[in-house]
Amino acid sequence: MFSRRTIGSISIVILVAMLMVACSSKDGDSESNLPSKGPSSLSPTRSPSPSLSPSPSPSVSAPSVRKVKHLMGETEVPATPSRIIADQYMGHLMALGIKPLAVRTALLEAKHLKDRLTGIADAGAPLMNVEKVLAMQPDLIISQNEKGYEDMAKIAPTIVFPYGDTNAMDQLRILGDAVGKRKEADSWIAGYEEKAKQYRQQLSGIIQPDQTVSIIEVWAKTIYVYGNNWGRGGYSLYNSLKLTPPARVKNEIIDKEKYANISMELLPEYAGDYIFLTVYGANGGTERAEEIKQSALWKSLPAVKNNRVISLDIADMFDGDPISIEKQMEIQVKSLLALKP
C-alpha cells in the first residue's frame, strides 16, 4: 500500500507531465497556422509541397528604350519619352495625349490648336535653334526632314519622318509606335472614323456619286490643286467623307503627290462640280484671286455657274494634323449642307 505522501508525489509528477505535453502541442499548432510571410498579405496560408513548387524566376522589367526606324536609319529612343521637341507633328502628338516641350515657331500658329498651346515653348524658325533646343534638355526630338539632323542628334535621340509622305492617320500610327502610344493612336482614329461615318450619312443624297469635288488655292503667281496628304482638308474630303476628285486629281495627285501647280488655262481640267477655294493673300495673292474670279474662264466653270464654290479661310484649312483635320471635316460638311436647295 502507498502512503498518502507517496500518492501525493505521484499525482504531482503526473500533473506536471500532462502540462508539459499540452504546452508542447500548443506551440506546434501556432507555428504551422501562421500566415505566409511573403510579400503579399493575400498569399495562401498553405504552401504547395516543395517538390511541386516552380523555381522562382527573376522579375522582368519593362525595356527602357525602343528602336525606331526612320528616314535616317534606326535610333534607340526612350520607351516613354516625356520631353519631346518637334519641328512638325505637334497636333499628332496632342492627339496621342502628349504635349511637346517645344516646337518650331510656325506650328504655334495652328488655328485649331490655339487652345492647347499653354506651356509649349518656341524652338525657333525656320529651323529649330540648336542653342534653344540644347538648353531645354529634350529626351526625344522629332523632325520632318534631314535638315539640321546631325546637330539635333548630338543633343538627344532624333527621328525623322518626312511630312506628307503618308496620310495623317497612318502618320499618327507611326508616331504612336515610336513613342509607345499605339493604343492611343488607334483609339483616336476609331473615334474620328465614327464621326466621319455620321457626316457621310448627313451628306447622303446631297452630293451624287458622279459629282466631283476639288480643292483649289490661289497664290500671287500660281494656282495649286491639293490632294489628300498636304493639309487644306484633303484627307477629310477624300479619305473620310469619300467624295470623288476630278479624274486628273485622282490620277495625278491622290496618294501620289502632295499638290499640283497648274496654269490658269488648265483650271477646267482640275476643277470639280464643287470647289473648295482658299487664297494665300500675301504678296498680291488677294488681288490675283479677284482677277481670276472676274475672268471668263472662271465664270465658265460648272461649279461657278451652279453656285457651288465654297470659299474658306486658309487659316482654317492650312494644317494637316489629325485634330485640325477633324475640325476641317466639320467645316466642310456644314458648308456643303448650307448649299442644299
GROMACS .gro file of C-alpha atoms in nm:
model
  341
    1MET     CA    1   0.000   0.000   0.000
    2PHE     CA    2   0.128   0.353  -0.083
    3SER     CA    3   0.134   0.614   0.184
    4ARG     CA    4  -0.060   0.932   0.137
    5ARG     CA    5   0.273   1.115   0.088
    6THR     CA    6   0.375   0.875  -0.192
    7ILE     CA    7   0.039   0.907  -0.368
    8GLY     CA    8   0.060   1.283  -0.347
    9SER     CA    9   0.409   1.284  -0.502
   10ILE     CA   10   0.297   1.059  -0.788
   11SER     CA   11  -0.003   1.283  -0.854
   12ILE     CA   12   0.218   1.590  -0.874
   13VAL     CA   13   0.457   1.417  -1.122
   14ILE     CA   14   0.165   1.310  -1.345
   15LEU     CA   15   0.014   1.661  -1.340
   16VAL     CA   16   0.345   1.825  -1.436
   17ALA     CA   17   0.392   1.577  -1.721
   18MET     CA   18   0.044   1.649  -1.859
   19LEU     CA   19   0.106   2.024  -1.851
   20MET     CA   20   0.435   1.987  -2.041
   21VAL     CA   21   0.268   1.781  -2.317
   22ALA     CA   22  -0.015   2.032  -2.351
   23CYS     CA   23   0.226   2.325  -2.383
   24SER     CA   24   0.435   2.142  -2.644
   25SER     CA   25   0.126   2.068  -2.856
   26LYS     CA   26   0.003   2.430  -2.842
   27ASP     CA   27   0.338   2.575  -2.957
   28GLY     CA   28   0.348   2.346  -3.264
   29ASP     CA   29  -0.006   2.437  -3.377
   30SER     CA   30   0.062   2.812  -3.354
   31GLU     CA   31   0.365   2.800  -3.587
   32SER     CA   32   0.202   2.588  -3.857
   33ASN     CA   33  -0.106   2.817  -3.882
   34LEU     CA   34   0.078   3.148  -3.915
   35PRO     CA   35   0.009   3.324  -4.250
   36SER     CA   36   0.289   3.323  -4.504
   37LYS     CA   37   0.549   3.593  -4.453
   38GLY     CA   38   0.570   3.652  -4.830
   39PRO     CA   39   0.532   3.997  -4.991
   40SER     CA   40   0.153   3.985  -5.016
   41SER     CA   41  -0.097   3.967  -4.733
   42LEU     CA   42  -0.317   3.773  -4.977
   43SER     CA   43  -0.070   3.486  -5.003
   44PRO     CA   44  -0.232   3.145  -4.934
   45THR     CA   45  -0.181   3.002  -4.585
   46ARG     CA   46  -0.094   2.663  -4.729
   47SER     CA   47   0.210   2.628  -4.949
   48PRO     CA   48   0.240   2.353  -5.207
   49SER     CA   49   0.473   2.066  -5.148
   50PRO     CA   50   0.836   2.172  -5.207
   51SER     CA   51   0.870   1.910  -5.480
   52LEU     CA   52   0.580   2.072  -5.675
   53SER     CA   53   0.686   2.434  -5.635
   54PRO     CA   54   0.824   2.601  -5.951
   55SER     CA   55   1.168   2.754  -5.930
   56PRO     CA   56   1.145   3.127  -5.861
   57SER     CA   57   1.203   3.339  -6.174
   58PRO     CA   58   1.358   3.685  -6.170
   59SER     CA   59   1.116   3.975  -6.228
   60VAL     CA   60   1.124   4.115  -6.584
   61SER     CA   61   1.128   4.494  -6.603
   62ALA     CA   62   0.989   4.686  -6.900
   63PRO     CA   63   1.254   4.793  -7.152
   64SER     CA   64   1.374   5.150  -7.108
   65VAL     CA   65   1.432   5.210  -7.480
   66ARG     CA   66   1.292   5.101  -7.816
   67LYS     CA   67   1.445   5.102  -8.162
   68VAL     CA   68   1.270   5.320  -8.418
   69LYS     CA   69   1.330   5.302  -8.793
   70HIS     CA   70   1.309   5.636  -8.971
   71LEU     CA   71   1.446   5.829  -9.268
   72MET     CA   72   1.798   5.848  -9.128
   73GLY     CA   73   1.827   5.487  -9.014
   74GLU     CA   74   1.745   5.324  -8.681
   75THR     CA   75   1.764   5.504  -8.346
   76GLU     CA   76   1.717   5.399  -7.987
   77VAL     CA   77   1.464   5.627  -7.817
   78PRO     CA   78   1.321   5.633  -7.463
   79ALA     CA   79   1.036   5.387  -7.417
   80THR     CA   80   0.825   5.661  -7.259
   81PRO     CA   81   0.967   5.999  -7.366
   82SER     CA   82   0.848   6.294  -7.158
   83ARG     CA   83   1.044   6.590  -7.302
   84ILE     CA   84   0.974   6.589  -7.675
   85ILE     CA   85   1.072   6.873  -7.907
   86ALA     CA   86   0.932   6.867  -8.261
   87ASP     CA   87   0.961   7.070  -8.580
   88GLN     CA   88   0.643   6.902  -8.712
   89TYR     CA   89   0.360   6.679  -8.587
   90MET     CA   90   0.254   6.890  -8.288
   91GLY     CA   91  -0.112   6.809  -8.348
   92HIS     CA   92  -0.031   6.441  -8.393
   93LEU     CA   93   0.141   6.435  -8.054
   94MET     CA   94  -0.155   6.612  -7.894
   95ALA     CA   95  -0.391   6.352  -8.039
   96LEU     CA   96  -0.177   6.092  -7.859
   97GLY     CA   97  -0.216   6.280  -7.531
   98ILE     CA   98   0.136   6.426  -7.542
   99LYS     CA   99   0.212   6.796  -7.500
  100PRO     CA  100   0.552   6.865  -7.659
  101LEU     CA  101   0.810   7.063  -7.466
  102ALA     CA  102   0.873   7.294  -7.763
  103VAL     CA  103   0.801   7.317  -8.136
  104ARG     CA  104   0.912   7.507  -8.444
  105THR     CA  105   0.772   7.862  -8.448
  106ALA     CA  106   0.529   7.814  -8.738
  107LEU     CA  107   0.344   7.535  -8.560
  108LEU     CA  108   0.236   7.776  -8.289
  109GLU     CA  109   0.012   7.943  -8.548
  110ALA     CA  110  -0.210   7.637  -8.598
  111LYS     CA  111  -0.561   7.780  -8.564
  112HIS     CA  112  -0.735   7.469  -8.435
  113LEU     CA  113  -0.468   7.405  -8.171
  114LYS     CA  114  -0.458   7.754  -8.020
  115ASP     CA  115  -0.636   7.650  -7.701
  116ARG     CA  116  -0.380   7.374  -7.636
  117LEU     CA  117  -0.055   7.572  -7.657
  118THR     CA  118  -0.008   7.673  -7.294
  119GLY     CA  119   0.332   7.558  -7.172
  120ILE     CA  120   0.476   7.484  -7.517
  121ALA     CA  121   0.795   7.680  -7.591
  122ASP     CA  122   0.910   7.828  -7.922
  123ALA     CA  123   1.207   7.630  -8.056
  124GLY     CA  124   1.289   7.879  -8.331
  125ALA     CA  125   1.245   7.923  -8.707
  126PRO     CA  126   1.273   7.844  -8.990
  127LEU     CA  127   1.478   7.558  -8.845
  128MET     CA  128   1.478   7.491  -8.473
  129ASN     CA  129   1.752   7.680  -8.291
  130VAL     CA  130   2.027   7.448  -8.168
  131GLU     CA  131   2.105   7.653  -7.858
  132LYS     CA  132   1.740   7.673  -7.757
  133VAL     CA  133   1.688   7.303  -7.803
  134LEU     CA  134   2.006   7.217  -7.612
  135ALA     CA  135   1.903   7.436  -7.317
  136MET     CA  136   1.567   7.259  -7.287
  137GLN     CA  137   1.727   6.915  -7.247
  138PRO     CA  138   1.485   6.705  -7.455
  139ASP     CA  139   1.482   6.328  -7.433
  140LEU     CA  140   1.348   6.294  -7.790
  141ILE     CA  141   1.350   6.516  -8.099
  142ILE     CA  142   1.108   6.457  -8.387
  143SER     CA  143   1.175   6.615  -8.726
  144GLN     CA  144   1.014   6.622  -9.069
  145ASN     CA  145   1.335   6.628  -9.274
  146GLU     CA  146   1.707   6.578  -9.256
  147LYS     CA  147   1.796   6.947  -9.232
  148GLY     CA  148   1.977   7.003  -8.906
  149TYR     CA  149   1.962   6.634  -8.821
  150GLU     CA  150   2.328   6.599  -8.727
  151ASP     CA  151   2.312   6.892  -8.485
  152MET     CA  152   1.992   6.769  -8.323
  153ALA     CA  153   2.113   6.411  -8.296
  154LYS     CA  154   2.404   6.533  -8.083
  155ILE     CA  155   2.155   6.673  -7.831
  156ALA     CA  156   1.908   6.385  -7.798
  157PRO     CA  157   1.780   6.081  -7.992
  158THR     CA  158   1.634   6.226  -8.313
  159ILE     CA  159   1.391   6.058  -8.551
  160VAL     CA  160   1.290   6.187  -8.894
  161PHE     CA  161   0.955   6.125  -9.061
  162PRO     CA  162   0.903   6.325  -9.385
  163TYR     CA  163   0.579   6.519  -9.374
  164GLY     CA  164   0.330   6.437  -9.647
  165ASP     CA  165   0.481   6.104  -9.749
  166THR     CA  166   0.181   5.928  -9.597
  167ASN     CA  167  -0.164   6.033  -9.486
  168ALA     CA  168  -0.230   6.188  -9.147
  169MET     CA  169  -0.379   5.882  -8.980
  170ASP     CA  170  -0.106   5.646  -9.094
  171GLN     CA  171   0.143   5.901  -8.965
  172LEU     CA  172  -0.039   5.906  -8.633
  173ARG     CA  173   0.005   5.529  -8.606
  174ILE     CA  174   0.374   5.557  -8.695
  175LEU     CA  175   0.430   5.819  -8.427
  176GLY     CA  176   0.224   5.616  -8.181
  177ASP     CA  177   0.458   5.324  -8.234
  178ALA     CA  178   0.763   5.549  -8.195
  179VAL     CA  179   0.661   5.696  -7.859
  180GLY     CA  180   0.481   5.396  -7.709
  181LYS     CA  181   0.129   5.527  -7.773
  182ARG     CA  182  -0.008   5.296  -8.043
  183LYS     CA  183  -0.323   5.214  -7.843
  184GLU     CA  184  -0.394   5.585  -7.806
  185ALA     CA  185  -0.344   5.633  -8.180
  186ASP     CA  186  -0.586   5.353  -8.268
  187SER     CA  187  -0.841   5.483  -8.018
  188TRP     CA  188  -0.826   5.838  -8.155
  189ILE     CA  189  -0.863   5.716  -8.513
  190ALA     CA  190  -1.161   5.498  -8.420
  191GLY     CA  191  -1.340   5.799  -8.272
  192TYR     CA  192  -1.259   6.007  -8.577
  193GLU     CA  193  -1.386   5.740  -8.816
  194GLU     CA  194  -1.713   5.720  -8.625
  195LYS     CA  195  -1.763   6.095  -8.674
  196ALA     CA  196  -1.678   6.060  -9.043
  197LYS     CA  197  -1.941   5.788  -9.078
  198GLN     CA  198  -2.205   6.015  -8.926
  199TYR     CA  199  -2.104   6.302  -9.157
  200ARG     CA  200  -2.126   6.077  -9.463
  201GLN     CA  201  -2.480   5.989  -9.365
  202GLN     CA  202  -2.565   6.359  -9.345
  203LEU     CA  203  -2.428   6.416  -9.695
  204SER     CA  204  -2.603   6.114  -9.842
  205GLY     CA  205  -2.823   6.231 -10.128
  206ILE     CA  206  -2.678   6.583 -10.120
  207ILE     CA  207  -2.376   6.510 -10.340
  208GLN     CA  208  -2.424   6.246 -10.604
  209PRO     CA  209  -2.162   5.972 -10.653
  210ASP     CA  210  -2.075   6.100 -11.001
  211GLN     CA  211  -2.022   6.458 -10.884
  212THR     CA  212  -1.665   6.566 -10.820
  213VAL     CA  213  -1.505   6.791 -10.561
  214SER     CA  214  -1.175   6.976 -10.582
  215ILE     CA  215  -0.953   7.187 -10.355
  216ILE     CA  216  -0.804   7.493 -10.525
  217GLU     CA  217  -0.580   7.757 -10.373
  218VAL     CA  218  -0.474   8.084 -10.534
  219TRP     CA  219  -0.138   8.249 -10.466
  220ALA     CA  220   0.001   8.564 -10.621
  221LYS     CA  221   0.183   8.384 -10.900
  222THR     CA  222   0.033   8.038 -10.918
  223ILE     CA  223  -0.267   7.814 -10.862
  224TYR     CA  224  -0.241   7.499 -10.651
  225VAL     CA  225  -0.464   7.193 -10.659
  226TYR     CA  226  -0.440   6.973 -10.350
  227GLY     CA  227  -0.472   6.602 -10.294
  228ASN     CA  228  -0.515   6.415  -9.967
  229ASN     CA  229  -0.173   6.441  -9.800
  230TRP     CA  230  -0.094   6.809  -9.758
  231GLY     CA  231  -0.344   6.987  -9.538
  232ARG     CA  232  -0.618   7.205  -9.687
  233GLY     CA  233  -0.878   6.949  -9.578
  234GLY     CA  234  -0.777   6.698  -9.844
  235TYR     CA  235  -0.768   6.395  -9.616
  236SER     CA  236  -1.109   6.462  -9.464
  237LEU     CA  237  -1.263   6.540  -9.802
  238TYR     CA  238  -1.136   6.239  -9.997
  239ASN     CA  239  -1.041   5.973  -9.741
  240SER     CA  240  -1.301   6.033  -9.471
  241LEU     CA  241  -1.605   6.182  -9.645
  242LYS     CA  242  -1.514   5.971  -9.951
  243LEU     CA  243  -1.605   6.241 -10.201
  244THR     CA  244  -1.485   6.199 -10.558
  245PRO     CA  245  -1.195   6.401 -10.702
  246PRO     CA  246  -1.185   6.505 -11.069
  247ALA     CA  247  -1.013   6.250 -11.292
  248ARG     CA  248  -0.684   6.440 -11.321
  249VAL     CA  249  -0.669   6.495 -10.945
  250LYS     CA  250  -0.732   6.126 -10.885
  251ASN     CA  251  -0.481   6.010 -11.145
  252GLU     CA  252  -0.204   6.259 -11.076
  253ILE     CA  253  -0.228   6.369 -10.711
  254ILE     CA  254  -0.431   6.146 -10.478
  255ASP     CA  255  -0.191   5.914 -10.289
  256LYS     CA  256   0.085   6.019 -10.531
  257GLU     CA  257   0.172   6.388 -10.493
  258LYS     CA  258   0.108   6.649 -10.228
  259TYR     CA  259  -0.032   6.901 -10.474
  260ALA     CA  260  -0.010   7.021 -10.834
  261ASN     CA  261   0.099   7.363 -10.955
  262ILE     CA  262  -0.116   7.449 -11.256
  263SER     CA  263  -0.165   7.731 -11.502
  264MET     CA  264  -0.488   7.923 -11.539
  265GLU     CA  265  -0.555   7.751 -11.872
  266LEU     CA  266  -0.559   7.404 -11.707
  267LEU     CA  267  -0.805   7.504 -11.438
  268PRO     CA  268  -1.113   7.350 -11.610
  269GLU     CA  269  -0.941   7.007 -11.611
  270TYR     CA  270  -0.885   7.011 -11.233
  271ALA     CA  271  -1.199   7.193 -11.119
  272GLY     CA  272  -1.475   6.972 -10.981
  273ASP     CA  273  -1.851   7.011 -10.971
  274TYR     CA  274  -1.785   7.155 -10.625
  275ILE     CA  275  -1.481   7.369 -10.545
  276PHE     CA  276  -1.334   7.445 -10.205
  277LEU     CA  277  -1.138   7.766 -10.260
  278THR     CA  278  -0.870   7.920 -10.040
  279VAL     CA  279  -0.647   8.221 -10.105
  280TYR     CA  280  -0.297   8.292  -9.979
  281GLY     CA  281  -0.330   8.668  -9.971
  282ALA     CA  282   0.031   8.774  -9.917
  283ASN     CA  283   0.238   8.945 -10.189
  284GLY     CA  284  -0.061   9.015 -10.409
  285GLY     CA  285  -0.245   8.688 -10.366
  286THR     CA  286  -0.573   8.857 -10.277
  287GLU     CA  287  -0.562   9.074 -10.588
  288ARG     CA  288  -0.474   8.778 -10.808
  289ALA     CA  289  -0.769   8.580 -10.675
  290GLU     CA  290  -1.005   8.865 -10.764
  291GLU     CA  291  -0.863   8.878 -11.117
  292ILE     CA  292  -0.926   8.506 -11.160
  293LYS     CA  293  -1.281   8.534 -11.029
  294GLN     CA  294  -1.358   8.805 -11.283
  295SER     CA  295  -1.217   8.608 -11.575
  296ALA     CA  296  -1.437   8.446 -11.839
  297LEU     CA  297  -1.265   8.112 -11.784
  298TRP     CA  298  -1.352   8.109 -11.414
  299LYS     CA  299  -1.710   8.208 -11.478
  300SER     CA  300  -1.744   7.923 -11.727
  301LEU     CA  301  -1.667   7.654 -11.468
  302PRO     CA  302  -1.971   7.436 -11.377
  303ALA     CA  303  -1.909   7.489 -11.005
  304VAL     CA  304  -1.921   7.866 -11.053
  305LYS     CA  305  -2.229   7.854 -11.276
  306ASN     CA  306  -2.415   7.637 -11.022
  307ASN     CA  307  -2.309   7.839 -10.720
  308ARG     CA  308  -2.105   7.551 -10.577
  309VAL     CA  309  -1.784   7.734 -10.493
  310ILE     CA  310  -1.713   7.733 -10.120
  311SER     CA  311  -1.463   7.998 -10.014
  312LEU     CA  312  -1.287   7.919  -9.685
  313ASP     CA  313  -1.032   8.092  -9.463
  314ILE     CA  314  -0.690   7.947  -9.541
  315ALA     CA  315  -0.606   7.950  -9.169
  316ASP     CA  316  -0.892   7.705  -9.108
  317MET     CA  317  -0.774   7.467  -9.377
  318PHE     CA  318  -0.395   7.506  -9.370
  319ASP     CA  319  -0.282   7.238  -9.126
  320GLY     CA  320  -0.275   6.862  -9.175
  321ASP     CA  321  -0.265   6.717  -8.825
  322PRO     CA  322  -0.546   6.487  -8.701
  323ILE     CA  323  -0.706   6.742  -8.468
  324SER     CA  324  -0.715   7.009  -8.741
  325ILE     CA  325  -0.844   6.758  -8.995
  326GLU     CA  326  -1.132   6.666  -8.767
  327LYS     CA  327  -1.230   7.034  -8.742
  328GLN     CA  328  -1.187   7.082  -9.117
  329MET     CA  329  -1.422   6.792  -9.182
  330GLU     CA  330  -1.687   6.964  -8.970
  331ILE     CA  331  -1.639   7.289  -9.165
  332GLN     CA  332  -1.663   7.108  -9.499
  333VAL     CA  333  -1.982   6.926  -9.408
  334LYS     CA  334  -2.152   7.239  -9.275
  335SER     CA  335  -2.052   7.429  -9.590
  336LEU     CA  336  -2.186   7.159  -9.823
  337LEU     CA  337  -2.512   7.129  -9.631
  338ALA     CA  338  -2.554   7.505  -9.649
  339LEU     CA  339  -2.560   7.477 -10.032
  340LYS     CA  340  -2.858   7.240 -10.018
  341PRO     CA  341  -3.154   7.400 -10.201
   0.00000   0.00000   0.00000
